[in-house]
GROMACS .gro file of N, CA and C in nm:
model
  243
    1ALA      N    1  -0.604   0.448   0.761
    1ALA     CA    2  -0.621   0.345   0.861
    1ALA      C    3  -0.648   0.404   0.998
    2ASP      N    4  -0.586   0.518   1.029
    2ASP     CA    5  -0.609   0.581   1.160
    2ASP      C    6  -0.752   0.631   1.173
    3TYR      N    7  -0.806   0.689   1.068
    3TYR     CA    8  -0.946   0.734   1.071
    3TYR      C    9  -1.038   0.614   1.090
    4ALA      N   10  -1.008   0.505   1.022
    4ALA     CA   11  -1.092   0.385   1.031
    4ALA      C   12  -1.091   0.331   1.174
    5ARG      N   13  -0.976   0.333   1.240
    5ARG     CA   14  -0.969   0.286   1.380
    5ARG      C   15  -1.051   0.375   1.471
    6LEU      N   16  -1.046   0.504   1.449
    6LEU     CA   17  -1.125   0.597   1.529
    6LEU      C   18  -1.274   0.573   1.509
    7ILE      N   19  -1.314   0.556   1.385
    7ILE     CA   20  -1.455   0.530   1.353
    7ILE      C   21  -1.498   0.397   1.413
    8ALA      N   22  -1.412   0.296   1.408
    8ALA     CA   23  -1.445   0.165   1.464
    8ALA      C   24  -1.467   0.172   1.615
    9ARG      N   25  -1.402   0.265   1.680
    9ARG     CA   26  -1.424   0.282   1.825
    9ARG      C   27  -1.560   0.341   1.855
   10GLY      N   28  -1.602   0.440   1.777
   10GLY     CA   29  -1.727   0.510   1.804
   10GLY      C   30  -1.849   0.452   1.736
   11LEU      N   31  -1.827   0.379   1.627
   11LEU     CA   32  -1.935   0.321   1.548
   11LEU      C   33  -2.048   0.421   1.519
   12PRO      N   34  -2.014   0.536   1.461
   12PRO     CA   35  -2.119   0.634   1.431
   12PRO      C   36  -2.212   0.584   1.322
   13THR      N   37  -2.331   0.638   1.321
   13THR     CA   38  -2.428   0.603   1.217
   13THR      C   39  -2.392   0.673   1.087
   14PHE      N   40  -2.352   0.798   1.096
   14PHE     CA   41  -2.316   0.879   0.980
   14PHE      C   42  -2.177   0.935   0.997
   15ILE      N   43  -2.106   0.950   0.885
   15ILE     CA   44  -1.975   1.013   0.881
   15ILE      C   45  -1.978   1.112   0.766
   16GLU      N   46  -1.961   1.240   0.797
   16GLU     CA   47  -1.960   1.342   0.692
   16GLU      C   48  -1.815   1.382   0.666
   17VAL      N   49  -1.773   1.367   0.542
   17VAL     CA   50  -1.637   1.401   0.501
   17VAL      C   51  -1.647   1.521   0.409
   18LYS      N   52  -1.574   1.627   0.446
   18LYS     CA   53  -1.581   1.750   0.367
   18LYS      C   54  -1.441   1.797   0.330
   19GLY      N   55  -1.429   1.840   0.206
   19GLY     CA   56  -1.309   1.907   0.164
   19GLY      C   57  -1.323   2.055   0.198
   20VAL      N   58  -1.214   2.124   0.210
   20VAL     CA   59  -1.219   2.267   0.242
   20VAL      C   60  -1.263   2.345   0.118
   21THR      N   61  -1.336   2.453   0.140
   21THR     CA   62  -1.372   2.543   0.032
   21THR      C   63  -1.283   2.666   0.041
   22PHE      N   64  -1.205   2.688  -0.061
   22PHE     CA   65  -1.113   2.803  -0.062
   22PHE      C   66  -1.192   2.929  -0.095
   23CYS      N   67  -1.179   3.027  -0.009
   23CYS     CA   68  -1.253   3.153  -0.027
   23CYS      C   69  -1.161   3.272  -0.048
   24GLY      N   70  -1.039   3.245  -0.088
   24GLY     CA   71  -0.945   3.354  -0.112
   24GLY      C   72  -0.844   3.366   0.000
   25LYS      N   73  -0.749   3.453  -0.021
   25LYS     CA   74  -0.642   3.475   0.076
   25LYS      C   75  -0.697   3.538   0.203
   26SER      N   76  -0.640   3.495   0.315
   26SER     CA   77  -0.680   3.549   0.444
   26SER      C   78  -0.557   3.560   0.533
   27ASP      N   79  -0.550   3.665   0.612
   27ASP     CA   80  -0.439   3.679   0.706
   27ASP      C   81  -0.447   3.574   0.817
   28GLY      N   82  -0.565   3.517   0.838
   28GLY     CA   83  -0.584   3.418   0.943
   28GLY      C   84  -0.553   3.276   0.900
   29SER      N   85  -0.518   3.254   0.773
   29SER     CA   86  -0.493   3.120   0.724
   29SER      C   87  -0.390   3.124   0.611
   30ASN      N   88  -0.314   3.018   0.603
   30ASN     CA   89  -0.216   3.009   0.493
   30ASN      C   90  -0.261   2.909   0.386
   31LEU      N   91  -0.390   2.878   0.382
   31LEU     CA   92  -0.442   2.788   0.280
   31LEU      C   93  -0.432   2.851   0.142
   32THR      N   94  -0.403   2.767   0.045
   32THR     CA   95  -0.405   2.808  -0.096
   32THR      C   96  -0.483   2.700  -0.172
   33MET      N   97  -0.502   2.721  -0.298
   33MET     CA   98  -0.571   2.621  -0.380
   33MET      C   99  -0.496   2.488  -0.381
   34ASP      N  100  -0.367   2.491  -0.353
   34ASP     CA  101  -0.290   2.366  -0.346
   34ASP      C  102  -0.337   2.277  -0.232
   35ASN      N  103  -0.401   2.335  -0.131
   35ASN     CA  104  -0.449   2.260  -0.014
   35ASN      C  105  -0.591   2.207  -0.032
   36VAL      N  106  -0.658   2.247  -0.138
   36VAL     CA  107  -0.800   2.215  -0.156
   36VAL      C  108  -0.814   2.088  -0.241
   37PRO      N  109  -0.875   1.981  -0.185
   37PRO     CA  110  -0.892   1.860  -0.265
   37PRO      C  111  -1.005   1.876  -0.367
   38PHE      N  112  -0.991   1.810  -0.479
   38PHE     CA  113  -1.099   1.803  -0.576
   38PHE      C  114  -1.203   1.704  -0.524
   39HIS      N  115  -1.325   1.717  -0.574
   39HIS     CA  116  -1.432   1.630  -0.527
   39HIS      C  117  -1.398   1.482  -0.551
   40PHE      N  118  -1.341   1.451  -0.666
   40PHE     CA  119  -1.308   1.311  -0.695
   40PHE      C  120  -1.205   1.257  -0.596
   41GLU      N  121  -1.119   1.343  -0.542
   41GLU     CA  122  -1.022   1.300  -0.442
   41GLU      C  123  -1.091   1.269  -0.309
   42VAL      N  124  -1.190   1.349  -0.274
   42VAL     CA  125  -1.267   1.323  -0.152
   42VAL      C  126  -1.345   1.193  -0.167
   43ILE      N  127  -1.404   1.170  -0.283
   43ILE     CA  128  -1.475   1.045  -0.310
   43ILE      C  129  -1.379   0.927  -0.297
   44ARG      N  130  -1.263   0.937  -0.357
   44ARG     CA  131  -1.164   0.829  -0.352
   44ARG      C  132  -1.124   0.800  -0.207
   45PHE      N  133  -1.103   0.907  -0.128
   45PHE     CA  134  -1.070   0.891   0.013
   45PHE      C  135  -1.182   0.814   0.085
   46CYS      N  136  -1.306   0.852   0.059
   46CYS     CA  137  -1.421   0.788   0.125
   46CYS      C  138  -1.436   0.642   0.082
   47GLU      N  139  -1.410   0.613  -0.043
   47GLU     CA  140  -1.416   0.474  -0.089
   47GLU      C  141  -1.313   0.389  -0.015
   48LYS      N  142  -1.192   0.442  -0.002
   48LYS     CA  143  -1.087   0.371   0.069
   48LYS      C  144  -1.124   0.356   0.217
   49LEU      N  145  -1.179   0.460   0.275
   49LEU     CA  146  -1.220   0.455   0.415
   49LEU      C  147  -1.325   0.346   0.435
   50CYS      N  148  -1.420   0.337   0.345
   50CYS     CA  149  -1.523   0.233   0.354
   50CYS      C  150  -1.462   0.094   0.343
   51GLU      N  151  -1.359   0.077   0.263
   51GLU     CA  152  -1.291  -0.052   0.253
   51GLU      C  153  -1.230  -0.092   0.387
   52TYR      N  154  -1.172   0.005   0.458
   52TYR     CA  155  -1.114  -0.022   0.588
   52TYR      C  156  -1.220  -0.052   0.694
   53LEU      N  157  -1.340  -0.001   0.675
   53LEU     CA  158  -1.445  -0.012   0.776
   53LEU      C  159  -1.527  -0.140   0.766
   54SER      N  160  -1.488  -0.233   0.689
   54SER     CA  161  -1.560  -0.358   0.665
   54SER      C  162  -1.682  -0.333   0.577
   55THR      N  163  -1.778  -0.419   0.587
   55THR     CA  164  -1.894  -0.409   0.498
   55THR      C  165  -2.011  -0.335   0.564
   56ASP      N  166  -1.989  -0.274   0.678
   56ASP     CA  167  -2.098  -0.207   0.750
   56ASP      C  168  -2.132  -0.069   0.696
   57TYR      N  169  -2.040  -0.005   0.622
   57TYR     CA  170  -2.058   0.132   0.576
   57TYR      C  171  -2.044   0.141   0.424
   58GLU      N  172  -2.109   0.244   0.369
   58GLU     CA  173  -2.091   0.276   0.228
   58GLU      C  174  -2.126   0.423   0.206
   59ILE      N  175  -2.086   0.474   0.091
   59ILE     CA  176  -2.120   0.612   0.056
   59ILE      C  177  -2.269   0.620   0.033
   60ALA      N  178  -2.334   0.708   0.107
   60ALA     CA  179  -2.480   0.722   0.098
   60ALA      C  180  -2.519   0.831  -0.001
   61CYS      N  181  -2.447   0.942   0.000
   61CYS     CA  182  -2.474   1.049  -0.095
   61CYS      C  183  -2.354   1.143  -0.099
   62GLU      N  184  -2.357   1.232  -0.196
   62GLU     CA  185  -2.248   1.328  -0.213
   62GLU      C  186  -2.303   1.457  -0.270
   63HIS      N  187  -2.230   1.563  -0.248
   63HIS     CA  188  -2.266   1.693  -0.305
   63HIS      C  189  -2.137   1.754  -0.358
   64ALA      N  190  -2.120   1.749  -0.489
   64ALA     CA  191  -1.994   1.790  -0.552
   64ALA      C  192  -1.962   1.937  -0.527
   65HIS      N  193  -2.060   2.023  -0.537
   65HIS     CA  194  -2.034   2.167  -0.520
   65HIS      C  195  -1.979   2.198  -0.381
   66SER      N  196  -2.027   2.127  -0.281
   66SER     CA  197  -1.980   2.147  -0.144
   66SER      C  198  -1.859   2.061  -0.110
   67CYS      N  199  -1.819   1.976  -0.203
   67CYS     CA  200  -1.708   1.884  -0.181
   67CYS      C  201  -1.733   1.803  -0.053
   68CYS      N  202  -1.851   1.746  -0.046
   68CYS     CA  203  -1.898   1.680   0.075
   68CYS      C  204  -1.951   1.540   0.040
   69VAL      N  205  -1.919   1.444   0.126
   69VAL     CA  206  -1.962   1.306   0.106
   69VAL      C  207  -2.017   1.253   0.238
   70LEU      N  208  -2.128   1.184   0.232
   70LEU     CA  209  -2.187   1.123   0.350
   70LEU      C  210  -2.170   0.972   0.342
   71ILE      N  211  -2.107   0.916   0.445
   71ILE     CA  212  -2.093   0.772   0.461
   71ILE      C  213  -2.193   0.732   0.568
   72ALA      N  214  -2.266   0.623   0.545
   72ALA     CA  215  -2.367   0.580   0.641
   72ALA      C  216  -2.361   0.429   0.659
   73LYS      N  217  -2.414   0.385   0.771
   73LYS     CA  218  -2.426   0.241   0.794
   73LYS      C  219  -2.527   0.183   0.695
   74LYS      N  220  -2.495   0.068   0.643
   74LYS     CA  221  -2.580   0.004   0.543
   74LYS      C  222  -2.714  -0.040   0.600
   75ASP      N  223  -2.720  -0.066   0.730
   75ASP     CA  224  -2.845  -0.115   0.787
   75ASP      C  225  -2.956  -0.009   0.791
   76LEU      N  226  -2.925   0.112   0.749
   76LEU     CA  227  -3.026   0.218   0.740
   76LEU      C  228  -3.105   0.213   0.610
   77LYS      N  229  -3.058   0.133   0.517
   77LYS     CA  230  -3.126   0.126   0.388
   77LYS      C  231  -3.267   0.070   0.404
   78VAL      N  232  -3.356   0.119   0.320
   78VAL     CA  233  -3.491   0.068   0.314
   78VAL      C  234  -3.510   0.009   0.174
   79ASP      N  235  -3.544  -0.115   0.167
   79ASP     CA  236  -3.559  -0.185   0.039
   79ASP      C  237  -3.434  -0.174  -0.048
   80GLY      N  238  -3.318  -0.182   0.015
   80GLY     CA  239  -3.192  -0.179  -0.057
   80GLY      C  240  -3.148  -0.044  -0.109
   81LYS      N  241  -3.218   0.063  -0.068
   81LYS     CA  242  -3.183   0.198  -0.117
   81LYS      C  243  -3.141   0.286  -0.002
   0.00000   0.00000   0.00000
């Protein structure tokens, strides 16, 4: 809900949601695989976020390998795509 309120203030055209990519142990970070979301979890988060954002936004595309999802305003569609 907090992310949705922030987005509602700025009304961005695009929202890119990315999960972290774990690249191994580092002295500069305490991240482990336990901190890394699976792609389906990022998708689920984005679906919920779109529900909070009303009907103006939807998932436009995703890239599973990068654990990345793009949410876009629906009015950018051309011929419903």
